[in-house]
Coordinates of C-alpha atoms in Angstrom, one line a residue:
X1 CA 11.0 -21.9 5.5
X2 CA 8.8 -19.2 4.0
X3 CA 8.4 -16.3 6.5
X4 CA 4.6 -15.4 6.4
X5 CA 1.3 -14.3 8.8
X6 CA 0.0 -17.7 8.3
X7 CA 1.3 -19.7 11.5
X8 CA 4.0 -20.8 9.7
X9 CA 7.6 -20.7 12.3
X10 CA 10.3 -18.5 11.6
X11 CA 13.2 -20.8 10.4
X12 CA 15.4 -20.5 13.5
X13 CA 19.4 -20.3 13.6
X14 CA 22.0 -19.2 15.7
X15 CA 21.6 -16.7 18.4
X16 CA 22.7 -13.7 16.6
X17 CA 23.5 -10.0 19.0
X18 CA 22.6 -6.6 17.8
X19 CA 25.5 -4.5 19.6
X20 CA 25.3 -0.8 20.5
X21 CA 22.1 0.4 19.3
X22 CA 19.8 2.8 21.1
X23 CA 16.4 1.3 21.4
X24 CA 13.4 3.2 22.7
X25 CA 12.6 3.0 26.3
X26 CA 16.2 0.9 26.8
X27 CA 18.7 3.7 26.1
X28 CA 21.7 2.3 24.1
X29 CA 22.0 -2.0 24.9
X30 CA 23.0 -5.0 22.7
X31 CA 20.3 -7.0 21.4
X32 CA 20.3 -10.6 21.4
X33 CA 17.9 -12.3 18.6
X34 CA 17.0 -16.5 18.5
X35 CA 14.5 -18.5 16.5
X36 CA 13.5 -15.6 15.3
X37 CA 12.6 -13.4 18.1
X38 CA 14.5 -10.9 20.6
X39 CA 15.5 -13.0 23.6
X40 CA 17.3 -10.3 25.4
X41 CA 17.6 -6.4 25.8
X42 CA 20.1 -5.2 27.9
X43 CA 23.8 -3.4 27.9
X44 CA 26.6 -5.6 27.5
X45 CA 25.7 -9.0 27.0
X46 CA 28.1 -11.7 26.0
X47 CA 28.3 -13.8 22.9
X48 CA 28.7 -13.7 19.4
X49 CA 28.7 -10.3 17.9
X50 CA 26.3 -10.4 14.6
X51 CA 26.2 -6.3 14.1
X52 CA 27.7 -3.3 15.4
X53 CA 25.0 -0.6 15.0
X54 CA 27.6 2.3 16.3
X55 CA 24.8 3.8 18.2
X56 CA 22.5 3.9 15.9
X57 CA 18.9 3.1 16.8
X58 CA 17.3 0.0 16.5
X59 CA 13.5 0.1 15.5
X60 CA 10.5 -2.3 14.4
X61 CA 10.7 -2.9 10.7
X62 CA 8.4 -0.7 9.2
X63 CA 5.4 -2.8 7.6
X64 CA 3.3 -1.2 4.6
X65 CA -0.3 -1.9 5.3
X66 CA -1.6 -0.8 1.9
X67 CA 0.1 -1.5 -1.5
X68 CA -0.1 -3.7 -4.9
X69 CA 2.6 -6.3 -5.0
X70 CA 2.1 -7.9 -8.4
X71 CA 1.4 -4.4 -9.8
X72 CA 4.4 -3.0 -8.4
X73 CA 6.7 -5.6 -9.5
X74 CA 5.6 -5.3 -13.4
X75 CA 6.6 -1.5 -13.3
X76 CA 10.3 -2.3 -14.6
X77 CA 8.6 -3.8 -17.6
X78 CA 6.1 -0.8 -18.1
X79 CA 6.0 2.8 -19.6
X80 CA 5.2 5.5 -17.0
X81 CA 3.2 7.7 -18.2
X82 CA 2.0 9.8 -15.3
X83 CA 1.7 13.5 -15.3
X84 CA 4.9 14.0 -13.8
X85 CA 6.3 11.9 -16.5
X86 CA 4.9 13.5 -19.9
X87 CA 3.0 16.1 -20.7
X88 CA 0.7 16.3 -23.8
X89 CA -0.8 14.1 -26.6
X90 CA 2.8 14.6 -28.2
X91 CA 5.2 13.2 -25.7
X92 CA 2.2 10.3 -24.7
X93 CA 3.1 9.1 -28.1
X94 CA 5.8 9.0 -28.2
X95 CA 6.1 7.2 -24.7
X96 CA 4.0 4.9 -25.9
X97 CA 5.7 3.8 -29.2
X98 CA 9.2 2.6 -27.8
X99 CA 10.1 -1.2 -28.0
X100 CA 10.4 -3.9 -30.4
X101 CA 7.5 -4.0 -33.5
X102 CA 5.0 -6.3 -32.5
X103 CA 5.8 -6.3 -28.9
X104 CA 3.0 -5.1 -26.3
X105 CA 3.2 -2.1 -24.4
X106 CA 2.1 -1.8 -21.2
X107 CA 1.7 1.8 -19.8
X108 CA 0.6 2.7 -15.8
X109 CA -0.1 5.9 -14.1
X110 CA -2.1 7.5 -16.7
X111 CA -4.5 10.6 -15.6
X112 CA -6.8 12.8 -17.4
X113 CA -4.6 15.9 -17.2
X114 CA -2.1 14.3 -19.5
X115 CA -3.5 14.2 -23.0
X116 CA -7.6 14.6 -21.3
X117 CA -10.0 11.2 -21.7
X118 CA -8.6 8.0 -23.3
X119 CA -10.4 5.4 -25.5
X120 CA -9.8 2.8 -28.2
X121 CA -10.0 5.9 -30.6
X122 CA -8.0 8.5 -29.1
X123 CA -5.1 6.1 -28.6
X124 CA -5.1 4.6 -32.7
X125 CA -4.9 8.5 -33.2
X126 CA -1.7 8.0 -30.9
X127 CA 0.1 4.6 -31.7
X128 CA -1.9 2.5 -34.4
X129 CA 0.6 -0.3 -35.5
X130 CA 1.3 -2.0 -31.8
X131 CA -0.3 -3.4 -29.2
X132 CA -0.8 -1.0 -26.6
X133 CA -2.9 -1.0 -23.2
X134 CA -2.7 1.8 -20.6
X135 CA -3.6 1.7 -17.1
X136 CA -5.2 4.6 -15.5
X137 CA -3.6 6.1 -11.7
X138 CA -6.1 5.0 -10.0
X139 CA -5.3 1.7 -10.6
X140 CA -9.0 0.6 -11.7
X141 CA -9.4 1.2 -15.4
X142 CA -7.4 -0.5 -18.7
X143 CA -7.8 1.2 -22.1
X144 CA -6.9 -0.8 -25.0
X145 CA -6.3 0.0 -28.6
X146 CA -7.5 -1.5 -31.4
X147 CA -4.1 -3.7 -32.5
X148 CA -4.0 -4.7 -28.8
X149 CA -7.8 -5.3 -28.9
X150 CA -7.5 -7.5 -32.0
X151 CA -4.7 -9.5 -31.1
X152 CA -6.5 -10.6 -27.9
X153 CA -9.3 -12.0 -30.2
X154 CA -11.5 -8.4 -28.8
X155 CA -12.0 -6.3 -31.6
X156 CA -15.9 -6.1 -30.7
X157 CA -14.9 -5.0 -27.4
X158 CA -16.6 -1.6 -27.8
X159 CA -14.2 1.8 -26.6
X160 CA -11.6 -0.2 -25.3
X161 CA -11.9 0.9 -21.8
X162 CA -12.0 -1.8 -18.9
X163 CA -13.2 -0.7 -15.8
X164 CA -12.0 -3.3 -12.9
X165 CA -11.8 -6.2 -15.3
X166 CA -8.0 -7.3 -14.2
X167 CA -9.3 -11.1 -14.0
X168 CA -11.1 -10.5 -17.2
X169 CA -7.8 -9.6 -18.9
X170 CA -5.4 -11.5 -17.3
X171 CA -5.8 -14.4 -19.4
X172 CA -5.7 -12.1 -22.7
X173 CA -2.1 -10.7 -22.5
X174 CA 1.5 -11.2 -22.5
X175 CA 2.6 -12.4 -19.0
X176 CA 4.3 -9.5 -17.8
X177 CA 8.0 -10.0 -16.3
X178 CA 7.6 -9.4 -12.4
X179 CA 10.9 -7.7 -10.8
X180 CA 10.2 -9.0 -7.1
X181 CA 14.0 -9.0 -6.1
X182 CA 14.4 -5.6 -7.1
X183 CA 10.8 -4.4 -5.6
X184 CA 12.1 -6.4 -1.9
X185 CA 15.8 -5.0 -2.3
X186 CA 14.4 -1.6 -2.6
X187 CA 12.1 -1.8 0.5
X188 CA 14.5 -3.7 2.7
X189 CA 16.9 -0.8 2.1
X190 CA 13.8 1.7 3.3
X191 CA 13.4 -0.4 6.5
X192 CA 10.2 -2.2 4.9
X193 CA 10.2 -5.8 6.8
X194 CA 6.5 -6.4 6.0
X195 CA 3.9 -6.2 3.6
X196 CA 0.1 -6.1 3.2
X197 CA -1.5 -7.0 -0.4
X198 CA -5.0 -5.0 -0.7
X199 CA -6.0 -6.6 -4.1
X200 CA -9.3 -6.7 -4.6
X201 CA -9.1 -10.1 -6.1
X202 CA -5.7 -11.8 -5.1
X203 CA -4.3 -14.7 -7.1
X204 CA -4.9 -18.1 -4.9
X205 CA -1.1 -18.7 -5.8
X206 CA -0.1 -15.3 -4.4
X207 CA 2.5 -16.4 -1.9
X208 CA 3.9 -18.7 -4.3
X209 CA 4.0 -15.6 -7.1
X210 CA 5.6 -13.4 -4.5
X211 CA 8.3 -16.2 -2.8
X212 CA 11.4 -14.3 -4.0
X213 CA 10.4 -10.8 -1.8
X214 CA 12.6 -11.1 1.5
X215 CA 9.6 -9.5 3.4
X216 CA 6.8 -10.9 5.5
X217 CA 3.6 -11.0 3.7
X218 CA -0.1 -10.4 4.6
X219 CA -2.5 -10.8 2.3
X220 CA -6.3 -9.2 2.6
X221 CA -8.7 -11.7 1.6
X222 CA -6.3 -14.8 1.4
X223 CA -4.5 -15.1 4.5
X224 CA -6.9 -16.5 7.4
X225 CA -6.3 -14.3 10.0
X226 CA -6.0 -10.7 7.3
X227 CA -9.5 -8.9 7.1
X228 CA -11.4 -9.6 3.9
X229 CA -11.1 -6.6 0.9
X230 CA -14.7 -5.8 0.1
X231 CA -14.3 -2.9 -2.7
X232 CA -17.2 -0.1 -3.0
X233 CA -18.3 1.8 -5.9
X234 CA -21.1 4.4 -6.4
X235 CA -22.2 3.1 -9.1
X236 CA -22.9 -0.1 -7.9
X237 CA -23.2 0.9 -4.0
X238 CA -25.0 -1.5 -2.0
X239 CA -27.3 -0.4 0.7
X240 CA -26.4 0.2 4.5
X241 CA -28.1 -3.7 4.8
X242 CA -26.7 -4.9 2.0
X243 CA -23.5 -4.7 2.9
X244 CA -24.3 -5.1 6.3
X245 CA -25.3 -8.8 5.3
X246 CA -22.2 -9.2 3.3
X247 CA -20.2 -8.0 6.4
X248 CA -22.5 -10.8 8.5
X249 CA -21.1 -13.5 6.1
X250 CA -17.5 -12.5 6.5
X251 CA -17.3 -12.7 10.1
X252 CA -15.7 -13.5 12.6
X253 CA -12.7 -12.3 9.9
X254 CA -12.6 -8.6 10.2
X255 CA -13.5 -6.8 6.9
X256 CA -11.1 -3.9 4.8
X257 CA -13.5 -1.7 3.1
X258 CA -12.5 0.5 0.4
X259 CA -13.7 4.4 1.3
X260 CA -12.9 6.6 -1.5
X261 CA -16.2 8.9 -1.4
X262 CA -18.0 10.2 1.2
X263 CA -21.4 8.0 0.4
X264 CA -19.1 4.9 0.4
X265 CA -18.1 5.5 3.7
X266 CA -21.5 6.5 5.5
X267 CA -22.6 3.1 4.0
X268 CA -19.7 1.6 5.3
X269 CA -20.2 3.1 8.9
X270 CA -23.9 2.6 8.6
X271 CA -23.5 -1.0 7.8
X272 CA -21.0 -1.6 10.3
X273 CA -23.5 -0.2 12.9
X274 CA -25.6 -3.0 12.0
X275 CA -23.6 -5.9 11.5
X276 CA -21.1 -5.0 14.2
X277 CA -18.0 -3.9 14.0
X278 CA -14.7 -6.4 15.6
X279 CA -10.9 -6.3 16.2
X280 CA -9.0 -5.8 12.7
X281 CA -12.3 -4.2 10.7
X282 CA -10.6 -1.0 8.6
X283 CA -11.2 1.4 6.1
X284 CA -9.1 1.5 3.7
X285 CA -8.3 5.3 2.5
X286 CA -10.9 7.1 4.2
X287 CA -10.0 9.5 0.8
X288 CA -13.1 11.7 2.5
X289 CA -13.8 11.2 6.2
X290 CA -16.7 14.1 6.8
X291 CA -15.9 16.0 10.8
X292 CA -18.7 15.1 11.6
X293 CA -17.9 11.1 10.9
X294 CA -14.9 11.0 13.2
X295 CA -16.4 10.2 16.2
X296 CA -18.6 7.9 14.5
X297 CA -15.5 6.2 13.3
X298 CA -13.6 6.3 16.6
X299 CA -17.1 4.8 18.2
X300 CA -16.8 1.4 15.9
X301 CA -13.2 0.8 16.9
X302 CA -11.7 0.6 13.0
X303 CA -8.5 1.3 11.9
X304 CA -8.5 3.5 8.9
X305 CA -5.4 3.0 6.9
X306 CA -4.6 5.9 5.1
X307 CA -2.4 7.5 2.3
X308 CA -1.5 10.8 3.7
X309 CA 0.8 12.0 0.6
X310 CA -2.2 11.9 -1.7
X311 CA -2.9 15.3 -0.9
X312 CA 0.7 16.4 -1.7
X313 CA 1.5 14.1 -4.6
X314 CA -2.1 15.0 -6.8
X315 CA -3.1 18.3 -5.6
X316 CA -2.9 19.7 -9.1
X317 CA -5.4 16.8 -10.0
X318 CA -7.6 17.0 -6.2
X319 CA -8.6 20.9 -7.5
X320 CA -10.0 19.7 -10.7
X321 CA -11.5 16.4 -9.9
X322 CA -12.6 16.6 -6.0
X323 CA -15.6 18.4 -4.9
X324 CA -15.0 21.5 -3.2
X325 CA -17.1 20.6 -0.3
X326 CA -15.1 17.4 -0.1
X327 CA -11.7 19.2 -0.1
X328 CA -11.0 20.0 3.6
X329 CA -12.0 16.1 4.6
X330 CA -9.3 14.9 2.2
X331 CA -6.8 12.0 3.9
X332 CA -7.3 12.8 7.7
X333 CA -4.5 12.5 10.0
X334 CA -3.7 14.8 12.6
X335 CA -8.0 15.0 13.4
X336 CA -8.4 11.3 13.3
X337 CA -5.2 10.9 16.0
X338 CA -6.2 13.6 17.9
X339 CA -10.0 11.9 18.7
X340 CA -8.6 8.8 19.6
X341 CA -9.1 6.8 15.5
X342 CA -6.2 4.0 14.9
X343 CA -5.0 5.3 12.2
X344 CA -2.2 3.7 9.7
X345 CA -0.5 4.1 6.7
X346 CA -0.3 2.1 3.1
X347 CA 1.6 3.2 -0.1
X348 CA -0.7 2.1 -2.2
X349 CA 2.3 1.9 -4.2
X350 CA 2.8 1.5 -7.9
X351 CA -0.1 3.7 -7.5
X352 CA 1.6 5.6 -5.5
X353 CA 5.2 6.1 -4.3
X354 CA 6.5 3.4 -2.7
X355 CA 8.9 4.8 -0.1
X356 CA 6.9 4.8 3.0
X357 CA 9.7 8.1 4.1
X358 CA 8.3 9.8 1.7
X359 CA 4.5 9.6 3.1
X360 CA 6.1 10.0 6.8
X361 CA 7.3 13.3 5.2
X362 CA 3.9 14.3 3.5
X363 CA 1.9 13.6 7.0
X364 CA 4.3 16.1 8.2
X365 CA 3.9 18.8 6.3
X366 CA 0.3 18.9 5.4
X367 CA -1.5 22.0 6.2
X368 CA -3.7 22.5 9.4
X369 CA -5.4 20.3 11.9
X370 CA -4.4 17.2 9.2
X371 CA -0.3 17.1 10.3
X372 CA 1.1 14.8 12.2
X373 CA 4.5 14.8 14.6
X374 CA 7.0 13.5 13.1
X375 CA 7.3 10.8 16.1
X376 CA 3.4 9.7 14.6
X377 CA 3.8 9.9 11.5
X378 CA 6.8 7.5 11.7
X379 CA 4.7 5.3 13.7
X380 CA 1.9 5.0 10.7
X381 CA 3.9 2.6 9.7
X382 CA 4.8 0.6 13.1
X383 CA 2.4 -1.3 14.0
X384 CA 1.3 -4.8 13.6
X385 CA 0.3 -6.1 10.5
X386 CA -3.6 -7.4 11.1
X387 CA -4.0 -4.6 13.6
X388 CA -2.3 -1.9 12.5
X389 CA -2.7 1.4 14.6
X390 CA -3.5 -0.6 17.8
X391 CA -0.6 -0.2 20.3
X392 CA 2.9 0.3 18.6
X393 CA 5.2 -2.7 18.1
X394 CA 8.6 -3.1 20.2
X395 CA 11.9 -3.7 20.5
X396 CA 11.4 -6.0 23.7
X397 CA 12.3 -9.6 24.8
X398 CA 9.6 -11.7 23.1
X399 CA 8.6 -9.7 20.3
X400 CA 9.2 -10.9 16.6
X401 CA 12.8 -10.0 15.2
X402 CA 11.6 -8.0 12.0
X403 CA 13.7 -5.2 12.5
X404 CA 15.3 -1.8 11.1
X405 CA 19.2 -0.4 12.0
X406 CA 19.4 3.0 11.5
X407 CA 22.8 5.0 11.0
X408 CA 21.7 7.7 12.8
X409 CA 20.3 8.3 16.8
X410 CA 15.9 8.9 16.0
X411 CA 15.8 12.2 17.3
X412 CA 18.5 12.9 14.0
X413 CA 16.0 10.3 11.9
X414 CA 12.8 12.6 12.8
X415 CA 14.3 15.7 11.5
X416 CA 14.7 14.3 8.4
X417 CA 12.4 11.3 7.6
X418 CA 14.7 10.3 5.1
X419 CA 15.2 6.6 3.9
X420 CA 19.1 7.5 3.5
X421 CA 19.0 6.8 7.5
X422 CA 18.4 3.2 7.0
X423 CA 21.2 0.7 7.9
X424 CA 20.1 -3.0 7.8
X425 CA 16.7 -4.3 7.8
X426 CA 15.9 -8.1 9.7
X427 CA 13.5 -10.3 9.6
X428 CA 13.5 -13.1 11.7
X429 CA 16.6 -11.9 12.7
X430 CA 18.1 -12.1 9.4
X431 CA 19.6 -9.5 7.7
X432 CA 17.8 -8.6 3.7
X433 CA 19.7 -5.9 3.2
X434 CA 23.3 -5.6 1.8

């Protein structure tokens, strides 16, 4: 039976023990697992022998509270063409004329820096006999050239650009191939037992779609119990009571509102304020979270889930497009912990990297106030899936069996922060890695 957030049961088995792993307040025990939960904790218990972790430590399975799963799985059938991928109108040309004649090309991670603004013009001037469509970094904006633009029956579609018009375009392209087995194999081999989906606008049939991933699955706006994804832009913003009513209508779900200026977010607060904030509301990215918001947001009780590497992976782009005002309230960590503001962490992966080690590492070694422990910033990734950065999840008779084995004793994984100190991953108690 699928393994999901939605009240479905874990599909059972044998009891299944977890030998000689260290585990957090235990010391180093066996682990006994049934119908999908741990049973028992304790050294040397009897009965069959499932794994030998050679004293390796045995940890929650990490969950990814923030990422794009659809998006992520049609990378293997797209052209990357991020800064860090090509540089110039010359090589974006290139990029973007490989495959068959008369095949579509679908191209992600696009930003300004690499060949400056794009439009149906600038890209005929690029590639002018295929169909090609490029998705900007940010995840929010198409551009289309013409060929692509007149085989979709659009050739009066103005400059080609699409800003947040995914449903629009669904319908008008290729289906894209969806590499789900390699997008779970990949993050069961970083420890990843869990997922949360922050589309906007998730397909009804998203489970279905994303059956083959091994992972637990939580979906924002779908699932009953997730929070409902309510996206903000300045240039639609609604006012404090606007959205204030919208947040009324949601409840009693909790609501995940997207933050990625500071005006969206003092509407967001300001709003919450009014309509009342409950268990499970969150702000997703808190990209700017001014000081003198913190205790505001600490007040209401939400979680911000964050992407900490943002900082580390675009700060070529940050001093170009972000004002300099804004700079210094970029991505808080360290300040939002240290007054008390659950805090978590999403990939936001394909926009993003999607090795959760790798933002662990980032939260590390920012700068200043903003850097975390290496014991917290591991734990941005801990807790429980519709309340993440509430009290951390355990290794402890009763809780759910998603778990991750490393090789190595944590005080050796915190040094590093590495995914190469992954074992085994489990969910339910069943192993979905190799």
């Amino acid at each position: 039976m699928r393994r999901g957030t939605r009240g479905r049961p874990a599909s059972g088995g044998p009891a299944v023990l977890i030998r000689n792993v260290d585990v957090e307040g235990y010391g180093r025990v066996d682990v006994r697992v049934a119908e999908g939960r741990v049973v028992e904790v304790g050294p040397g218990l009897g009965g069959r022998t499932g794994v030998d972790g050679h004293g390796g430590t045995l940890l929650p399975g990490l969950h990814d509270h923030h990422l794009h799963l659809t998006a992520l799985a049609a990378e293997a059938a797209s052209v990357r063409v991020g800064p860090a991928d090509v540089n110039g109108a010359d090589e974006l040309a290139k990029a973007l004329t490989g495959g068959a004649p008369g095949e579509w090309v679908r191209a992600v991670g696009y930003h300004e820096s690499v060949a400056g603004k794009l439009d149906r013009a600038a890209l005929d001037r690029l590639v002018a006999d295929r169909s090609v469509r490029v998705q900007h970094r940010s995840g929010e904006l198409w551009v289309w050239n013409g060929a692509a633009l007149r085989a979709a029956g659009m050739d009066d579609a103005g400059d080609g650009r699409f800003w947040r018009s995914d449903e629009r375009l669904r319908g008008r392209v290729p289906s894209t191939p969806l590499d789900l087995t390699g997008v779970g194999r990949r993050a069961a081999a970083r420890g990843i037992t869990g997922f949360t989906n922050a589309d906007p606008h998730p397909d009804p049939d998203l489970h279905t779609i994303l059956r083959p991933l091994p992972q637990r699955l939580t979906v924002l706006g779908l699932d009953p119990a997730a929070p409902v994804k309510i996206r903000l832009d300045d240039l639609t913003l609604p006012t404090p009571d606007e959205l204030a009513e919208r947040v009324a209508r949601t409840r009693p779900r909790p609501v995940a509102v997207h933050c990625v200026t500071r005006v969206q977010l003092l509407v967001t607060l300001l709003a919450l304020d009014t309509a009342g904030a409950v268990t499970g509301d969150r702000v997703e990215h808190g990209a700017v979270i001014p000081a003198e918001t913190v205790e505001w947001v600490r007040r209401l009780g939400v979680t911000v889930v964050t992407q900490p590497h943002f900082p580390v992976e675009r700060a070529a782009a940050y001093e170009t497009d972000v004002h300099p005002e804004d700079r210094g309230h970029l991505y808080r960590c360290g300040t939002l912990r240290a007054a008390g503001v659950r805090i978590a962490a999403g990939t936001d992966a394909p926009y993003a990297t999607a090795d959760p080690w790798a933002v662990m590492r980032a939260a590390v070694g920012r700068e200043g106030p903003e850097a975390l422990p290496p014991r917290a910033a591991l734990g941005l990734f801990m807790g429980a899936p519709l309340a993440p950065g509430g009290p951390p999840r355990a290794v402890a008779p009763g809780a759910r069996a998603d778990l991750c084995l490393l090789h190595v004793p944590l005080r050796e994984a915190l040094r590093g922060l590495s995914a190469d100190c992954v074992r085994a991953a489990f969910v339910d108690g069943r192993p979905i890695t190799g």
